[in-house]
PDB file of C-alpha atoms in Angstrom:
ATOM      1  CA  MET A   1      -9.334 -13.969 -35.764  1.00 64.00           C
ATOM      2  CA  ASN A   2     -11.402 -16.417 -33.796  1.00 72.00           C
ATOM      3  CA  ILE A   3     -12.492 -15.918 -30.183  1.00 70.00           C
ATOM      4  CA  LEU A   4      -9.907 -18.366 -28.789  1.00 61.00           C
ATOM      5  CA  ALA A   5      -7.063 -16.481 -30.435  1.00 56.00           C
ATOM      6  CA  VAL A   6      -8.329 -13.156 -29.066  1.00 52.00           C
ATOM      7  CA  LEU A   7      -8.701 -14.681 -25.605  1.00 56.00           C
ATOM      8  CA  GLY A   8      -5.209 -16.178 -25.808  1.00 60.00           C
ATOM      9  CA  TRP A   9      -3.633 -12.863 -26.822  1.00 58.00           C
ATOM     10  CA  THR A  10      -5.576 -11.058 -24.089  1.00 54.00           C
ATOM     11  CA  ILE A  11      -4.338 -13.472 -21.425  1.00 59.00           C
ATOM     12  CA  PHE A  12      -0.781 -13.202 -22.768  1.00 53.00           C
ATOM     13  CA  GLY A  13      -1.010  -9.394 -22.707  1.00 53.00           C
ATOM     14  CA  LEU A  14      -2.254  -9.338 -19.118  1.00 51.00           C
ATOM     15  CA  PHE A  15       0.467 -11.753 -18.022  1.00 56.00           C
ATOM     16  CA  PHE A  16       3.077  -9.629 -19.793  1.00 54.00           C
ATOM     17  CA  LEU A  17       1.847  -6.447 -18.048  1.00 51.00           C
ATOM     18  CA  PHE A  18       1.903  -8.089 -14.612  1.00 52.00           C
ATOM     19  CA  ALA A  19       5.406  -9.470 -15.252  1.00 51.00           C
ATOM     20  CA  LEU A  20       6.624  -6.062 -16.444  1.00 47.00           C
ATOM     21  CA  PHE A  21       5.323  -4.302 -13.332  1.00 49.00           C
ATOM     22  CA  ALA A  22       6.790  -7.018 -11.083  1.00 49.00           C
ATOM     23  CA  PHE A  23      10.270  -6.118 -12.353  1.00 49.00           C
ATOM     24  CA  THR A  24       9.794  -2.407 -11.663  1.00 50.00           C
ATOM     25  CA  GLY A  25       8.623  -2.794  -8.076  1.00 55.00           C
ATOM     26  CA  ALA A  26       7.194  -5.271  -5.619  1.00 55.00           C
ATOM     27  CA  PRO A  27       5.254  -8.094  -7.240  1.00 58.00           C
ATOM     28  CA  TYR A  28       1.496  -8.200  -6.875  1.00 57.00           C
ATOM     29  CA  VAL A  29       0.718 -10.361  -3.845  1.00 57.00           C
ATOM     30  CA  PRO A  30      -2.882 -10.145  -2.643  1.00 63.00           C
ATOM     31  CA  THR A  31      -3.449  -9.411   1.046  1.00 67.00           C
ATOM     32  CA  LEU A  32      -6.062 -11.475   2.850  1.00 73.00           C
ATOM     33  CA  SER A  33      -8.943  -9.244   3.939  1.00 80.00           C
ATOM     34  CA  ARG A  34      -9.396 -10.886   7.329  1.00 87.00           C
ATOM     35  CA  GLU A  35      -5.690 -10.539   8.177  1.00 91.00           C
ATOM     36  CA  ILE A  36      -5.525  -6.825   7.401  1.00 92.00           C
ATOM     37  CA  GLU A  37      -8.831  -6.215   9.208  1.00 92.00           C
ATOM     38  CA  GLN A  38      -7.376  -7.980  12.255  1.00 92.00           C
ATOM     39  CA  ALA A  39      -4.218  -5.857  12.048  1.00 92.00           C
ATOM     40  CA  PHE A  40      -6.388  -2.719  11.890  1.00 93.00           C
ATOM     41  CA  ARG A  41      -8.246  -3.854  15.020  1.00 92.00           C
ATOM     42  CA  LYS A  42      -5.313  -5.080  17.114  1.00 94.00           C
ATOM     43  CA  LEU A  43      -2.163  -3.370  15.841  1.00 95.00           C
ATOM     44  CA  TYR A  44      -3.329   0.075  14.795  1.00 96.00           C
ATOM     45  CA  LYS A  45      -6.978   0.900  15.368  1.00 95.00           C
ATOM     46  CA  LEU A  46      -8.011   2.871  12.310  1.00 95.00           C
ATOM     47  CA  GLY A  47     -10.849   5.331  12.683  1.00 95.00           C
ATOM     48  CA  PRO A  48     -12.598   8.223  10.949  1.00 97.00           C
ATOM     49  CA  ARG A  49      -9.884  10.703  11.976  1.00 97.00           C
ATOM     50  CA  ASP A  50      -7.125   8.696  10.301  1.00 98.00           C
ATOM     51  CA  VAL A  51      -5.867   9.067   6.767  1.00 98.00           C
ATOM     52  CA  LEU A  52      -4.301   5.907   5.358  1.00 98.00           C
ATOM     53  CA  VAL A  53      -1.885   5.874   2.435  1.00 98.00           C
ATOM     54  CA  ASP A  54      -1.205   2.500   0.799  1.00 98.00           C
ATOM     55  CA  LEU A  55       2.052   2.489  -1.145  1.00 96.00           C
ATOM     56  CA  GLY A  56       1.595  -0.008  -3.952  1.00 93.00           C
ATOM     57  CA  SER A  57      -2.103  -0.472  -3.321  1.00 95.00           C
ATOM     58  CA  GLY A  58      -2.569  -3.454  -5.640  1.00 93.00           C
ATOM     59  CA  ASP A  59      -6.188  -4.546  -5.964  1.00 94.00           C
ATOM     60  CA  GLY A  60      -7.378  -2.234  -3.154  1.00 96.00           C
ATOM     61  CA  THR A  61      -7.886  -4.851  -0.418  1.00 96.00           C
ATOM     62  CA  VAL A  62      -6.075  -2.759   2.214  1.00 96.00           C
ATOM     63  CA  LEU A  63      -7.855   0.409   1.103  1.00 98.00           C
ATOM     64  CA  LEU A  64     -11.215  -1.350   1.274  1.00 97.00           C
ATOM     65  CA  ALA A  65     -10.518  -2.572   4.816  1.00 97.00           C
ATOM     66  CA  GLY A  66      -9.525   0.963   5.834  1.00 97.00           C
ATOM     67  CA  ALA A  67     -12.560   2.522   4.156  1.00 98.00           C
ATOM     68  CA  LYS A  68     -14.821   0.117   6.052  1.00 96.00           C
ATOM     69  CA  CYS A  69     -13.353   1.564   9.282  1.00 96.00           C
ATOM     70  CA  GLY A  70     -14.533   5.011   8.175  1.00 97.00           C
ATOM     71  CA  THR A  71     -10.974   6.032   7.369  1.00 98.00           C
ATOM     72  CA  LYS A  72     -10.061   8.316   4.488  1.00 98.00           C
ATOM     73  CA  VAL A  73      -7.867   6.166   2.201  1.00 98.00           C
ATOM     74  CA  PHE A  74      -5.445   6.912  -0.618  1.00 98.00           C
ATOM     75  CA  GLY A  75      -3.637   4.395  -2.788  1.00 98.00           C
ATOM     76  CA  VAL A  76      -0.865   4.735  -5.317  1.00 98.00           C
ATOM     77  CA  GLU A  77      -0.215   1.903  -7.767  1.00 96.00           C
ATOM     78  CA  LEU A  78       2.004   1.495 -10.831  1.00 93.00           C
ATOM     79  CA  ASN A  79      -0.120  -1.134 -12.579  1.00 94.00           C
ATOM     80  CA  PRO A  80      -3.062   0.463 -14.442  1.00 95.00           C
ATOM     81  CA  ILE A  81      -5.095  -2.765 -14.383  1.00 93.00           C
ATOM     82  CA  LEU A  82      -4.881  -2.920 -10.576  1.00 95.00           C
ATOM     83  CA  VAL A  83      -5.761   0.786 -10.343  1.00 97.00           C
ATOM     84  CA  TRP A  84      -8.924   0.118 -12.330  1.00 97.00           C
ATOM     85  CA  ILE A  85      -9.805  -2.899 -10.126  1.00 96.00           C
ATOM     86  CA  SER A  86      -9.209  -0.835  -6.959  1.00 97.00           C
ATOM     87  CA  ARG A  87     -11.330   2.048  -8.168  1.00 98.00           C
ATOM     88  CA  PHE A  88     -14.146  -0.341  -9.006  1.00 98.00           C
ATOM     89  CA  ARG A  89     -13.951  -2.019  -5.575  1.00 97.00           C
ATOM     90  CA  LEU A  90     -13.956   1.366  -3.796  1.00 98.00           C
ATOM     91  CA  ARG A  91     -16.633   3.011  -5.938  1.00 98.00           C
ATOM     92  CA  ASN A  92     -19.077   3.278  -3.006  1.00 98.00           C
ATOM     93  CA  PHE A  93     -16.604   5.028  -0.687  1.00 98.00           C
ATOM     94  CA  LYS A  94     -16.435   8.788  -1.186  1.00 97.00           C
ATOM     95  CA  ARG A  95     -13.343   9.072   1.045  1.00 97.00           C
ATOM     96  CA  ALA A  96     -11.271   6.725  -1.139  1.00 98.00           C
ATOM     97  CA  LYS A  97      -8.917   7.652  -3.961  1.00 98.00           C
ATOM     98  CA  VAL A  98      -6.522   5.533  -6.022  1.00 98.00           C
ATOM     99  CA  GLU A  99      -3.906   7.098  -8.274  1.00 98.00           C
ATOM    100  CA  LEU A 100      -1.813   5.639 -11.036  1.00 97.00           C
ATOM    101  CA  GLY A 101       1.759   6.571 -10.230  1.00 96.00           C
ATOM    102  CA  ASN A 102       5.158   5.868  -8.815  1.00 94.00           C
ATOM    103  CA  ILE A 103       5.431   5.449  -5.053  1.00 93.00           C
ATOM    104  CA  PHE A 104       8.621   7.468  -4.849  1.00 95.00           C
ATOM    105  CA  SER A 105       7.213  10.564  -6.559  1.00 96.00           C
ATOM    106  CA  TYR A 106       3.830  10.383  -4.808  1.00 97.00           C
ATOM    107  CA  ARG A 107       3.090  13.263  -2.430  1.00 97.00           C
ATOM    108  CA  PHE A 108       1.167  12.146   0.662  1.00 98.00           C
ATOM    109  CA  PRO A 109      -2.033  14.037   1.509  1.00 98.00           C
ATOM    110  CA  ASP A 110      -1.388  16.707   4.146  1.00 98.00           C
ATOM    111  CA  ASP A 111      -3.531  14.940   6.747  1.00 97.00           C
ATOM    112  CA  THR A 112      -1.853  11.502   6.437  1.00 98.00           C
ATOM    113  CA  THR A 113      -1.559   9.642   9.761  1.00 98.00           C
ATOM    114  CA  VAL A 114      -0.648   6.077   8.794  1.00 98.00           C
ATOM    115  CA  VAL A 115       1.108   4.418   5.859  1.00 98.00           C
ATOM    116  CA  TYR A 116       0.723   0.803   4.777  1.00 97.00           C
ATOM    117  CA  LEU A 117       3.418  -0.907   2.770  1.00 92.00           C
ATOM    118  CA  PHE A 118       4.358  -4.265   1.419  1.00 89.00           C
ATOM    119  CA  GLY A 119       7.766  -4.424  -0.127  1.00 76.00           C
ATOM    120  CA  GLU A 120      10.782  -6.590  -0.577  1.00 74.00           C
ATOM    121  CA  ASP A 121      13.984  -6.581   1.440  1.00 75.00           C
ATOM    122  CA  ARG A 122      15.769  -4.812  -1.414  1.00 80.00           C
ATOM    123  CA  ASP A 123      13.355  -1.847  -1.245  1.00 86.00           C
ATOM    124  CA  ILE A 124      12.400  -1.538   2.435  1.00 90.00           C
ATOM    125  CA  ARG A 125      14.999   1.163   3.202  1.00 91.00           C
ATOM    126  CA  LYS A 126      13.904   3.207   0.173  1.00 92.00           C
ATOM    127  CA  PHE A 127      10.287   2.965   1.357  1.00 94.00           C
ATOM    128  CA  ALA A 128      11.293   4.018   4.872  1.00 95.00           C
ATOM    129  CA  LYS A 129      13.298   6.968   3.521  1.00 95.00           C
ATOM    130  CA  LYS A 130      10.329   8.071   1.369  1.00 97.00           C
ATOM    131  CA  ILE A 131       8.044   7.930   4.415  1.00 97.00           C
ATOM    132  CA  GLN A 132      10.604   9.854   6.470  1.00 97.00           C
ATOM    133  CA  ASP A 133      10.839  12.549   3.789  1.00 97.00           C
ATOM    134  CA  GLU A 134       7.047  12.901   3.851  1.00 98.00           C
ATOM    135  CA  SER A 135       7.085  12.966   7.666  1.00 97.00           C
ATOM    136  CA  VAL A 136       9.546  15.859   7.556  1.00 97.00           C
ATOM    137  CA  ARG A 137       7.481  17.669   4.907  1.00 97.00           C
ATOM    138  CA  LEU A 138       4.300  17.222   6.967  1.00 97.00           C
ATOM    139  CA  GLY A 139       6.043  18.193  10.223  1.00 97.00           C
ATOM    140  CA  ARG A 140       4.913  15.177  12.243  1.00 97.00           C
ATOM    141  CA  PRO A 141       5.659  11.486  12.722  1.00 98.00           C
ATOM    142  CA  LEU A 142       3.842   8.886  10.655  1.00 98.00           C
ATOM    143  CA  PHE A 143       2.794   5.426  11.769  1.00 98.00           C
ATOM    144  CA  VAL A 144       3.754   2.645   9.385  1.00 98.00           C
ATOM    145  CA  ILE A 145       2.201  -0.792   9.046  1.00 97.00           C
ATOM    146  CA  SER A 146       4.557  -3.074   7.160  1.00 94.00           C
ATOM    147  CA  GLN A 147       3.425  -6.465   5.963  1.00 92.00           C
ATOM    148  CA  GLY A 148       6.033  -9.179   6.075  1.00 89.00           C
ATOM    149  CA  PHE A 149       9.117  -7.021   6.543  1.00 91.00           C
ATOM    150  CA  LYS A 150      10.677  -5.174   9.440  1.00 93.00           C
ATOM    151  CA  ILE A 151      12.316  -1.814   8.867  1.00 94.00           C
ATOM    152  CA  PRO A 152      16.015  -2.222   9.710  1.00 92.00           C
ATOM    153  CA  GLY A 153      17.160   0.008  12.545  1.00 92.00           C
ATOM    154  CA  LEU A 154      13.662   0.748  13.886  1.00 94.00           C
ATOM    155  CA  LYS A 155      12.109  -0.871  16.907  1.00 94.00           C
ATOM    156  CA  GLU A 156       8.654  -2.193  16.186  1.00 95.00           C
ATOM    157  CA  LEU A 157       5.856  -0.783  18.309  1.00 97.00           C
ATOM    158  CA  GLY A 158       3.806  -3.924  17.855  1.00 96.00           C
ATOM    159  CA  ALA A 159       3.304  -7.023  15.761  1.00 95.00           C
ATOM    160  CA  GLU A 160       0.227  -8.948  14.653  1.00 92.00           C
ATOM    161  CA  ARG A 161       0.876 -12.063  12.589  1.00 90.00           C
ATOM    162  CA  ALA A 162       2.911 -10.863   9.578  1.00 91.00           C
ATOM    163  CA  PHE A 163       2.261  -7.154  10.241  1.00 94.00           C
ATOM    164  CA  PHE A 164       4.604  -4.792  12.079  1.00 96.00           C
ATOM    165  CA  LEU A 165       3.895  -1.303  13.398  1.00 97.00           C
ATOM    166  CA  PHE A 166       6.563   1.406  13.342  1.00 97.00           C
ATOM    167  CA  LYS A 167       6.712   5.150  13.859  1.00 98.00           C
ATOM    168  CA  ILE A 168       8.889   7.200  11.491  1.00 97.00           C
ATOM    169  CA  ASP A 169       9.931  10.792  12.050  1.00 96.00           C
ATOM    170  CA  ALA A 170      12.788  13.142  11.149  1.00 93.00           C
ATOM    171  CA  ASN A 171      15.128  11.446  13.643  1.00 93.00           C
ATOM    172  CA  SER A 172      14.532   7.846  12.516  1.00 93.00           C
ATOM    173  CA  ARG A 173      17.679   5.974  11.478  1.00 90.00           C
ATOM    174  CA  PHE A 174      17.627   3.008   9.114  1.00 81.00           C
ATOM    175  CA  GLU A 175      20.547   0.560   9.190  1.00 69.00           C
TER     176      GLU A 175
END
């Protein structure tokens, strides 16, 4: 097999994997670093005492922005290629961890304070319910930064561009 054929099959394989994962969850849409950094400054000021969980952490952009704030960060991602990319990007941050796994079976670290999510309208209630279940398990409310989508039934605590801040606890109700 010549090099062009190998390259072609490699590109096809990568495209196929990304398409497959897009059908099982939210598609991979990169977050702009400067936008998330601005949200972390103006909407929810992350610091060293926070623990950020990114549900569907993609290429690690959100985790990297959080790690640069001194925050302990955890990501869960279904796509193994994106997990590898994230781990590489976060290799210099000892307080960063990315796991290959399903968002809905992922158990949040016990010291979680804030959750970041990007989802689609069809899944936003399931995400909110998962966060609520973890809030109940942890015995405290969790702050949620949602990119692009509001959580139905919850009043936003703030907004910065396409980012919304919510607080979810045992009493939260989702329409």
